[in-house]
Tab-separated table of C-alpha atoms in Angstrom:
chain	number	residue	atom	x	y	z
A	190	UNK	CA	52.831	-32.501	-20.943
A	191	UNK	CA	53.207	-34.404	-23.794
A	192	UNK	CA	49.706	-37.141	-25.568
A	193	UNK	CA	49.960	-39.871	-25.850
A	194	UNK	CA	47.600	-43.012	-25.977
A	195	UNK	CA	47.943	-46.323	-24.755
A	196	UNK	CA	48.636	-49.503	-26.395
A	197	UNK	CA	46.737	-51.644	-23.833
A	198	UNK	CA	43.467	-51.148	-26.335
A	199	UNK	CA	44.636	-53.495	-27.921
A	200	UNK	CA	44.922	-57.424	-27.424
A	201	UNK	CA	48.744	-58.273	-28.921
A	202	UNK	CA	50.620	-59.920	-26.507
A	203	UNK	CA	54.397	-60.899	-28.247
A	204	UNK	CA	56.243	-57.915	-30.243
A	205	UNK	CA	54.790	-58.656	-34.297
A	206	UNK	CA	51.425	-58.335	-32.291
A	207	UNK	CA	52.858	-54.876	-31.093
A	208	UNK	CA	53.798	-54.014	-34.023
A	209	UNK	CA	50.791	-54.160	-36.841
A	210	UNK	CA	49.737	-52.001	-33.676
A	211	UNK	CA	51.301	-49.615	-34.192
A	212	UNK	CA	50.590	-49.843	-37.752
A	213	UNK	CA	46.832	-50.473	-38.192
A	214	UNK	CA	46.441	-48.362	-35.198
A	215	UNK	CA	47.978	-45.730	-33.904
A	216	UNK	CA	50.265	-44.000	-37.046
A	217	UNK	CA	47.285	-43.862	-38.683
A	218	UNK	CA	45.332	-42.304	-35.715
A	219	UNK	CA	48.061	-40.188	-35.352
A	220	UNK	CA	47.598	-38.326	-38.562
A	221	UNK	CA	43.631	-38.874	-38.682
A	222	UNK	CA	44.161	-36.077	-35.777
A	223	UNK	CA	46.516	-34.147	-37.478
A	224	UNK	CA	48.988	-34.123	-34.836
A	225	UNK	CA	52.929	-33.995	-36.193
A	226	UNK	CA	54.287	-36.541	-33.570
A	227	UNK	CA	52.401	-38.745	-30.538
A	228	UNK	CA	53.060	-40.395	-27.888
A	229	UNK	CA	52.179	-43.871	-26.912
A	230	UNK	CA	51.098	-44.870	-23.776
A	231	UNK	CA	53.339	-48.658	-24.298
A	232	UNK	CA	52.206	-51.861	-23.022
A	233	UNK	CA	54.130	-55.003	-22.689
A	234	UNK	CA	53.089	-58.384	-21.335
A	235	UNK	CA	54.919	-59.563	-18.800
A	236	UNK	CA	57.013	-62.313	-21.842
A	237	UNK	CA	57.439	-59.433	-24.513
A	238	UNK	CA	58.688	-57.064	-21.041
A	239	UNK	CA	61.936	-59.264	-19.832
A	240	UNK	CA	62.399	-60.656	-23.827
A	241	UNK	CA	62.987	-56.425	-24.813
A	242	UNK	CA	64.324	-56.718	-21.728
A	243	UNK	CA	67.177	-59.131	-22.447
A	244	UNK	CA	67.636	-58.577	-26.519
A	245	UNK	CA	68.832	-55.507	-27.965
A	246	UNK	CA	67.685	-56.239	-30.930
A	247	UNK	CA	64.369	-56.869	-30.434
A	248	UNK	CA	64.108	-53.965	-28.968
A	249	UNK	CA	65.372	-52.420	-32.286
A	250	UNK	CA	62.624	-53.421	-34.061
A	251	UNK	CA	60.622	-51.647	-31.667
A	252	UNK	CA	62.506	-48.533	-32.030
A	253	UNK	CA	62.297	-47.893	-36.211
A	254	UNK	CA	58.635	-49.459	-35.781
A	255	UNK	CA	57.577	-46.244	-33.809
A	256	UNK	CA	59.361	-43.982	-35.830
A	257	UNK	CA	58.239	-45.283	-39.124
A	258	UNK	CA	54.983	-43.834	-37.330
A	259	UNK	CA	55.762	-40.572	-35.929
A	260	UNK	CA	55.777	-42.720	-33.084
A	261	UNK	CA	57.342	-41.650	-29.193
A	262	UNK	CA	56.286	-43.733	-26.189
A	263	UNK	CA	57.649	-42.062	-22.704
A	264	UNK	CA	54.960	-43.925	-20.569
A	265	UNK	CA	55.185	-47.325	-20.232
A	266	UNK	CA	51.282	-49.418	-18.572
A	267	UNK	CA	53.052	-51.902	-16.364
A	268	UNK	CA	49.261	-52.749	-14.533
A	269	UNK	CA	47.822	-55.811	-16.082
A	270	UNK	CA	50.983	-58.368	-16.452
A	271	UNK	CA	49.182	-60.417	-19.526
A	272	UNK	CA	46.263	-61.619	-21.142
A	273	UNK	CA	44.931	-57.915	-19.899
A	274	UNK	CA	41.660	-58.701	-22.961
A	275	UNK	CA	41.034	-62.317	-22.299
A	276	UNK	CA	36.949	-64.028	-22.189
A	277	UNK	CA	36.735	-62.597	-18.964
A	278	UNK	CA	39.652	-60.101	-16.727
A	279	UNK	CA	37.280	-58.730	-13.394
A	280	UNK	CA	39.620	-59.569	-10.306
A	281	UNK	CA	42.439	-60.761	-11.947
A	282	UNK	CA	43.909	-57.985	-13.361
A	283	UNK	CA	45.048	-57.169	-10.133
A	284	UNK	CA	47.895	-60.458	-9.934
A	285	UNK	CA	49.576	-60.677	-9.159
A	286	UNK	CA	49.944	-58.201	-6.165
A	287	UNK	CA	53.467	-56.190	-4.875
A	288	UNK	CA	53.801	-59.042	-2.696
A	289	UNK	CA	54.782	-61.056	-5.494
A	290	UNK	CA	58.513	-60.761	-6.874
A	291	UNK	CA	56.925	-61.581	-9.941
A	292	UNK	CA	55.831	-57.461	-10.156
A	293	UNK	CA	58.909	-55.708	-9.062
A	294	UNK	CA	61.054	-58.431	-12.124
A	295	UNK	CA	58.583	-56.500	-14.266
A	296	UNK	CA	58.157	-53.429	-13.517
A	297	UNK	CA	61.893	-53.166	-13.416
A	298	UNK	CA	62.367	-55.051	-17.415
A	299	UNK	CA	59.226	-51.794	-18.100
A	300	UNK	CA	61.703	-49.800	-16.946
A	301	UNK	CA	64.908	-51.186	-18.727
A	302	UNK	CA	62.682	-50.713	-21.846
A	303	UNK	CA	61.848	-47.545	-21.614
A	304	UNK	CA	65.118	-45.939	-21.406
A	305	UNK	CA	65.790	-47.305	-23.974
A	306	UNK	CA	63.515	-46.052	-25.193
A	307	UNK	CA	62.882	-42.945	-24.692
A	308	UNK	CA	63.750	-39.108	-26.954
A	309	UNK	CA	66.956	-37.601	-26.235
A	310	UNK	CA	66.865	-35.977	-22.737
A	311	UNK	CA	63.240	-37.121	-22.001
A	312	UNK	CA	62.093	-38.258	-18.306
A	313	UNK	CA	59.956	-41.135	-18.511
A	314	UNK	CA	57.185	-42.903	-16.435
A	315	UNK	CA	54.894	-45.925	-15.249
A	316	UNK	CA	51.941	-46.405	-13.822
A	317	UNK	CA	51.325	-49.756	-11.566
A	318	UNK	CA	48.239	-51.477	-9.655
A	319	UNK	CA	48.115	-49.378	-5.749
A	320	UNK	CA	49.464	-53.021	-4.208
A	321	UNK	CA	46.658	-55.112	-4.810
A	322	UNK	CA	42.985	-56.123	-4.368
A	323	UNK	CA	41.839	-54.899	-0.545
A	324	UNK	CA	41.490	-58.766	0.514
A	325	UNK	CA	43.340	-60.624	1.274
A	326	UNK	CA	45.762	-57.499	2.631
A	327	UNK	CA	47.286	-57.538	5.995
A	328	UNK	CA	50.278	-55.781	7.573
A	329	UNK	CA	53.154	-59.142	6.663
A	330	UNK	CA	51.813	-58.295	2.304
A	331	UNK	CA	52.137	-54.417	3.303
A	332	UNK	CA	55.226	-54.780	4.074
A	333	UNK	CA	56.508	-57.387	1.296
A	334	UNK	CA	54.874	-54.773	-1.402
A	335	UNK	CA	56.494	-52.333	0.396
A	336	UNK	CA	60.144	-53.914	0.512
A	337	UNK	CA	58.947	-54.474	-3.266
A	338	UNK	CA	58.410	-51.487	-4.412
A	339	UNK	CA	62.020	-50.867	-2.669
A	340	UNK	CA	63.532	-52.373	-4.070
A	341	UNK	CA	62.446	-51.550	-7.905
A	342	UNK	CA	63.412	-47.707	-6.051
A	343	UNK	CA	66.800	-48.660	-5.577
A	344	UNK	CA	67.565	-50.195	-9.533
A	345	UNK	CA	65.693	-47.074	-10.399
A	346	UNK	CA	67.840	-44.940	-9.449
A	347	UNK	CA	70.277	-47.405	-10.639
A	348	UNK	CA	69.371	-47.514	-13.849
A	349	UNK	CA	69.212	-43.772	-13.999
A	350	UNK	CA	72.922	-43.712	-12.380
A	351	UNK	CA	74.027	-46.175	-15.608
A	352	UNK	CA	72.321	-44.702	-19.059
A	353	UNK	CA	71.904	-40.690	-17.485
A	354	UNK	CA	67.520	-41.869	-18.368
A	355	UNK	CA	65.323	-40.450	-15.134
A	356	UNK	CA	62.288	-43.339	-14.842
A	357	UNK	CA	59.191	-42.307	-12.731
A	358	UNK	CA	57.685	-45.555	-10.897
A	359	UNK	CA	53.180	-44.032	-10.355
A	360	UNK	CA	51.563	-45.548	-8.175
A	361	UNK	CA	47.968	-45.792	-9.277
A	362	UNK	CA	45.069	-46.252	-6.868
A	363	UNK	CA	41.141	-47.864	-8.438
A	364	UNK	CA	38.287	-48.266	-7.315
A	365	UNK	CA	38.262	-51.629	-4.475
A	366	UNK	CA	42.170	-51.763	-3.966
A	367	UNK	CA	44.420	-51.826	-0.871
A	368	UNK	CA	45.433	-47.747	-2.295
A	369	UNK	CA	41.396	-47.472	-2.730
A	370	UNK	CA	41.579	-43.475	-3.227
A	371	UNK	CA	43.947	-40.674	-4.085
A	372	UNK	CA	43.427	-39.874	-0.197
A	373	UNK	CA	44.566	-43.530	0.837
A	374	UNK	CA	47.782	-43.714	-1.445
A	375	UNK	CA	48.958	-40.009	0.301
A	376	UNK	CA	48.046	-41.372	3.406
A	377	UNK	CA	50.121	-44.551	2.592
A	378	UNK	CA	52.952	-42.997	0.525
A	379	UNK	CA	54.439	-39.819	2.770
A	380	UNK	CA	55.713	-41.734	5.655
A	381	UNK	CA	57.425	-44.391	3.555
A	382	UNK	CA	58.671	-41.946	0.910
A	383	UNK	CA	62.738	-40.157	2.774
A	384	UNK	CA	65.897	-41.028	3.266
A	385	UNK	CA	67.021	-43.983	3.431
A	386	UNK	CA	62.597	-45.115	2.747
A	387	UNK	CA	61.164	-44.853	-0.998
A	388	UNK	CA	62.541	-41.991	-3.192
A	389	UNK	CA	60.588	-39.568	-4.179
A	390	UNK	CA	62.718	-39.307	-6.722
A	391	UNK	CA	61.257	-41.970	-8.347
A	392	UNK	CA	58.005	-43.123	-6.891
A	393	UNK	CA	54.823	-40.852	-7.180
A	394	UNK	CA	51.856	-40.968	-8.375
A	395	UNK	CA	49.429	-42.038	-11.429
A	396	UNK	CA	45.797	-39.487	-11.748
A	397	UNK	CA	43.733	-41.845	-13.724
A	398	UNK	CA	40.671	-39.583	-13.919
A	399	UNK	CA	37.814	-41.525	-14.190
A	400	UNK	CA	39.081	-43.465	-10.976
A	401	UNK	CA	38.720	-40.177	-9.397
A	402	UNK	CA	35.676	-39.062	-10.573
A	403	UNK	CA	34.475	-42.651	-9.050
A	404	UNK	CA	35.350	-41.520	-5.097
A	405	UNK	CA	33.174	-38.625	-5.915
A	406	UNK	CA	36.355	-37.013	-4.080
A	407	UNK	CA	37.330	-32.526	-4.815
A	408	UNK	CA	39.565	-32.702	-8.014
A	409	UNK	CA	41.913	-29.260	-7.234
A	410	UNK	CA	41.414	-30.270	-3.517
A	411	UNK	CA	42.835	-33.798	-4.836
A	412	UNK	CA	45.590	-32.063	-6.815
A	413	UNK	CA	46.826	-30.164	-3.946
A	414	UNK	CA	46.556	-32.312	-1.605
A	415	UNK	CA	49.112	-34.826	-3.621
A	416	UNK	CA	51.158	-31.043	-3.825
A	417	UNK	CA	51.335	-30.501	-0.374
A	418	UNK	CA	52.709	-33.735	0.576
A	419	UNK	CA	55.973	-33.571	-1.954
A	420	UNK	CA	54.056	-35.960	-4.097
A	421	UNK	CA	55.198	-35.915	-8.124
A	422	UNK	CA	52.633	-36.488	-10.168
A	423	UNK	CA	54.857	-38.401	-12.782
A	424	UNK	CA	51.717	-39.278	-15.397
A	425	UNK	CA	47.977	-38.458	-15.436
A	426	UNK	CA	45.790	-40.995	-17.271
A	427	UNK	CA	42.861	-39.345	-19.180
A	428	UNK	CA	39.727	-40.950	-18.784
A	429	UNK	CA	35.985	-40.180	-17.761
A	430	UNK	CA	33.697	-42.625	-15.620
A	431	UNK	CA	30.285	-43.111	-16.284
A	432	UNK	CA	27.544	-40.448	-14.010
A	433	UNK	CA	24.223	-41.296	-13.225
A	434	UNK	CA	22.810	-37.995	-11.624
A	435	UNK	CA	19.423	-39.533	-10.709
A	436	UNK	CA	19.353	-43.941	-10.764
A	437	UNK	CA	15.902	-43.999	-9.506
A	438	UNK	CA	14.660	-43.328	-12.462
A	439	UNK	CA	13.045	-45.741	-14.535
A	440	UNK	CA	15.346	-45.821	-17.521
A	441	UNK	CA	18.134	-45.951	-15.632
A	442	UNK	CA	18.580	-49.345	-14.888
A	443	UNK	CA	18.239	-49.742	-18.211
A	444	UNK	CA	20.367	-47.836	-19.344
A	445	UNK	CA	23.408	-49.011	-17.104
A	446	UNK	CA	22.334	-52.491	-17.624
A	447	UNK	CA	23.855	-51.730	-21.809
A	448	UNK	CA	27.146	-51.149	-19.536
A	449	UNK	CA	26.649	-54.350	-17.778
A	450	UNK	CA	29.298	-56.641	-19.383
A	451	UNK	CA	31.544	-59.557	-18.515
A	452	UNK	CA	34.972	-58.989	-19.317
A	453	UNK	CA	36.122	-56.035	-17.045
A	454	UNK	CA	35.021	-55.098	-13.364
A	455	UNK	CA	32.798	-52.124	-13.510
A	456	UNK	CA	33.143	-50.742	-9.669
A	457	UNK	CA	30.262	-48.745	-9.284
A	458	UNK	CA	29.936	-45.366	-6.403
A	459	UNK	CA	26.309	-43.954	-5.305
A	460	UNK	CA	26.624	-40.491	-3.081
A	461	UNK	CA	24.709	-40.789	-0.094
A	462	UNK	CA	22.486	-37.645	1.343
A	463	UNK	CA	25.026	-37.224	4.180
A	464	UNK	CA	28.681	-37.407	2.067
A	465	UNK	CA	28.567	-41.290	2.554
A	466	UNK	CA	30.274	-42.235	-1.254
A	467	UNK	CA	29.329	-46.638	-0.905
A	468	UNK	CA	30.506	-49.210	-2.259
A	469	UNK	CA	30.332	-52.383	-4.297
A	470	UNK	CA	32.747	-53.848	-6.458
A	471	UNK	CA	30.441	-54.557	-9.046
A	472	UNK	CA	27.572	-52.971	-12.227
A	473	UNK	CA	25.570	-55.754	-11.960
A	474	UNK	CA	25.435	-55.832	-8.588
A	475	UNK	CA	24.248	-52.628	-8.128
A	476	UNK	CA	21.793	-53.345	-10.419
A	477	UNK	CA	20.676	-56.063	-7.884
A	478	UNK	CA	17.089	-55.149	-7.491
A	479	UNK	CA	17.504	-56.508	-4.148
A	480	UNK	CA	20.651	-55.727	-2.161
A	481	UNK	CA	22.504	-52.773	-5.109
A	482	UNK	CA	22.601	-49.041	-3.988
A	483	UNK	CA	20.704	-46.939	-2.629
A	484	UNK	CA	19.136	-44.600	-5.115
A	485	UNK	CA	18.855	-41.275	-3.424
A	486	UNK	CA	21.936	-40.281	-4.911
A	487	UNK	CA	24.349	-39.913	-7.865
A	488	UNK	CA	26.189	-42.541	-8.953
A	489	UNK	CA	29.131	-43.337	-10.803
A	490	UNK	CA	31.120	-46.482	-12.140
A	491	UNK	CA	34.453	-47.239	-13.689
A	492	UNK	CA	33.872	-47.645	-16.823
A	493	UNK	CA	36.289	-45.937	-19.377
A	494	UNK	CA	33.814	-43.760	-21.708
A	495	UNK	CA	35.459	-41.963	-24.649
A	496	UNK	CA	36.181	-38.432	-24.130
A	497	UNK	CA	34.869	-37.628	-26.973
A	498	UNK	CA	31.056	-38.888	-26.703
A	499	UNK	CA	28.353	-37.525	-24.434
A	500	UNK	CA	25.950	-41.117	-23.060
A	501	UNK	CA	22.961	-40.198	-23.897
A	502	UNK	CA	20.467	-39.623	-20.955
A	503	UNK	CA	20.416	-40.238	-18.921
A	504	UNK	CA	23.578	-41.352	-18.392
A	505	UNK	CA	26.944	-38.456	-18.539
A	506	UNK	CA	29.968	-38.805	-18.776
A	507	UNK	CA	32.362	-37.187	-15.637
A	508	UNK	CA	35.174	-34.871	-18.243
A	509	UNK	CA	34.820	-32.506	-16.190
A	510	UNK	CA	36.319	-33.818	-13.465
A	511	UNK	CA	38.815	-34.659	-15.652
A	512	UNK	CA	38.595	-31.059	-16.905
A	513	UNK	CA	39.456	-29.704	-13.906
A	514	UNK	CA	42.444	-32.357	-12.729
A	515	UNK	CA	44.094	-31.650	-15.913
A	516	UNK	CA	44.431	-28.208	-14.959
A	517	UNK	CA	45.445	-28.586	-11.394
A	518	UNK	CA	48.335	-30.610	-12.166
A	519	UNK	CA	49.204	-28.368	-14.786
A	520	UNK	CA	49.748	-25.178	-11.710
A	521	UNK	CA	51.709	-28.114	-9.549
A	522	UNK	CA	55.368	-26.328	-10.209
A	523	UNK	CA	56.473	-29.806	-11.745
A	524	UNK	CA	53.013	-30.286	-12.881
A	525	UNK	CA	53.471	-29.937	-16.720
A	526	UNK	CA	55.981	-33.000	-16.090
A	527	UNK	CA	53.335	-35.071	-16.129
A	528	UNK	CA	52.822	-37.715	-19.378
A	529	UNK	CA	49.032	-37.167	-20.819
A	530	UNK	CA	47.412	-40.564	-21.362
A	531	UNK	CA	44.635	-41.377	-23.120
A	532	UNK	CA	43.191	-44.229	-20.866
A	533	UNK	CA	39.961	-45.634	-23.406
A	534	UNK	CA	40.685	-49.556	-23.467
A	535	UNK	CA	37.000	-50.307	-23.074
A	536	UNK	CA	36.150	-50.013	-26.756
A	537	UNK	CA	36.064	-52.972	-27.433
A	538	UNK	CA	33.453	-53.771	-24.607
A	539	UNK	CA	30.874	-51.241	-25.240
A	540	UNK	CA	27.297	-50.873	-25.688
A	541	UNK	CA	27.007	-51.743	-29.278
A	542	UNK	CA	30.569	-52.159	-30.437
A	543	UNK	CA	34.242	-50.046	-31.381
A	544	UNK	CA	33.273	-48.522	-34.495
A	545	UNK	CA	36.474	-47.322	-35.933
A	546	UNK	CA	38.443	-47.209	-33.865
A	547	UNK	CA	41.724	-45.379	-35.382
A	548	UNK	CA	39.112	-42.300	-36.243
A	549	UNK	CA	37.994	-43.296	-32.681
A	550	UNK	CA	41.236	-42.631	-31.023
A	551	UNK	CA	42.047	-40.199	-32.801
A	552	UNK	CA	39.527	-38.050	-31.696
A	553	UNK	CA	39.546	-38.752	-28.426
A	554	UNK	CA	43.480	-37.099	-29.413
A	555	UNK	CA	42.054	-34.006	-31.224
A	556	UNK	CA	39.416	-34.212	-28.109
A	557	UNK	CA	42.037	-33.760	-25.991
A	558	UNK	CA	44.286	-31.777	-26.903
A	559	UNK	CA	41.888	-29.172	-27.049
A	560	UNK	CA	40.139	-29.634	-24.234
A	561	UNK	CA	43.010	-30.233	-22.053
A	562	UNK	CA	46.413	-28.771	-23.242
A	563	UNK	CA	44.603	-25.158	-24.146
A	564	UNK	CA	46.299	-25.746	-27.606
A	565	UNK	CA	44.502	-23.256	-29.946
A	566	UNK	CA	44.860	-26.172	-33.088
A	567	UNK	CA	43.023	-28.645	-31.410
A	568	UNK	CA	39.757	-28.985	-32.328
A	569	UNK	CA	36.733	-28.004	-30.458
A	570	UNK	CA	34.332	-30.319	-28.558
A	571	UNK	CA	32.193	-30.548	-31.780
A	572	UNK	CA	35.125	-31.213	-34.261
A	573	UNK	CA	35.861	-34.046	-32.813
A	574	UNK	CA	32.359	-35.119	-32.367
A	575	UNK	CA	31.739	-35.038	-35.620
A	576	UNK	CA	34.640	-37.012	-36.581
A	577	UNK	CA	33.353	-39.871	-34.297
A	578	UNK	CA	32.318	-42.936	-36.053
A	579	UNK	CA	30.972	-44.698	-33.029
A	580	UNK	CA	28.367	-46.875	-33.582
A	581	UNK	CA	28.192	-47.814	-30.135
A	582	UNK	CA	24.290	-47.870	-28.477
A	583	UNK	CA	23.116	-45.756	-25.710
A	584	UNK	CA	26.482	-43.122	-26.792
A	585	UNK	CA	25.837	-40.080	-28.208
A	586	UNK	CA	28.060	-38.731	-31.483
């Protein structure tokens, strides 16, 4: 597996800003993690993606900036369209959805950029949203989204024929969306893949392990089901959710309240004693004393926790789901071709702040190298934790 970290943690919206990210964060994080080279999962806002797709000189500047810092690109995060660091993002991250032609245009722009930046002989991946937010969503909208994805599938095939570069689109299930879980996307994709339909060579699933954990699904069986369905994992986003074993504890509500920040949506799920997963769309809703989630079973919150940091009790993180999911993907026949992208975009909204972001990213990369890729040169979890420099409230080093 090729390891990278996703640059959607940074707010840049133009080429100069992206180049500054590489110099200020990505290159220093690579060196601090002790890596000879490092992948970056680029996030390109739609206007910048279009400029790069149309301007070879701009792509040359980006390529030179990557090379100067010992970086390479194999994957792009095309989920947020733009303004991912606005004061309030929430539901805006799902707009435009796959019924809007701008979504397909943006995705194909990203594919053109990635095809030109890929290392020789490499395959690329692009992650995208799971159609859109779940309501409103009608059969007509479903048909429009399918047609848009067919357009992208065809465009990716034509791009390979023209350039020799294979780029795969990876649809990322997320809580609250039309395709909420991995099971949802398998059921949706399976009848749409095949000759004369969406091409399984170019359309697959992005497995975000925070989202997977939030669904309370068994990670190994979930991955194996995707394999049995003949669907690829072009990309795995290495991420961890918040877990609360006993939300009825008096200190649990106080600990969770610190994570109920206003920028991003933090979908929250509860596992009832009968095995039913109960759902609310944001953490403040779950904490509402009158109408919140029941507390007689564990909760999980869509809040990407830095991989190497264990939250203070009564909270914990779902890194065990991450470990098991990645191991299961690697057991698939083509599992090691998946791109493993560390995606902790929440550093700046952690309780207490981000701390030293370069060192935090480097510590996550060391953790991922040692814990997920089985590299004996990777740091042990204790080493990664001791190297972290986060002053976040409610997160233990």
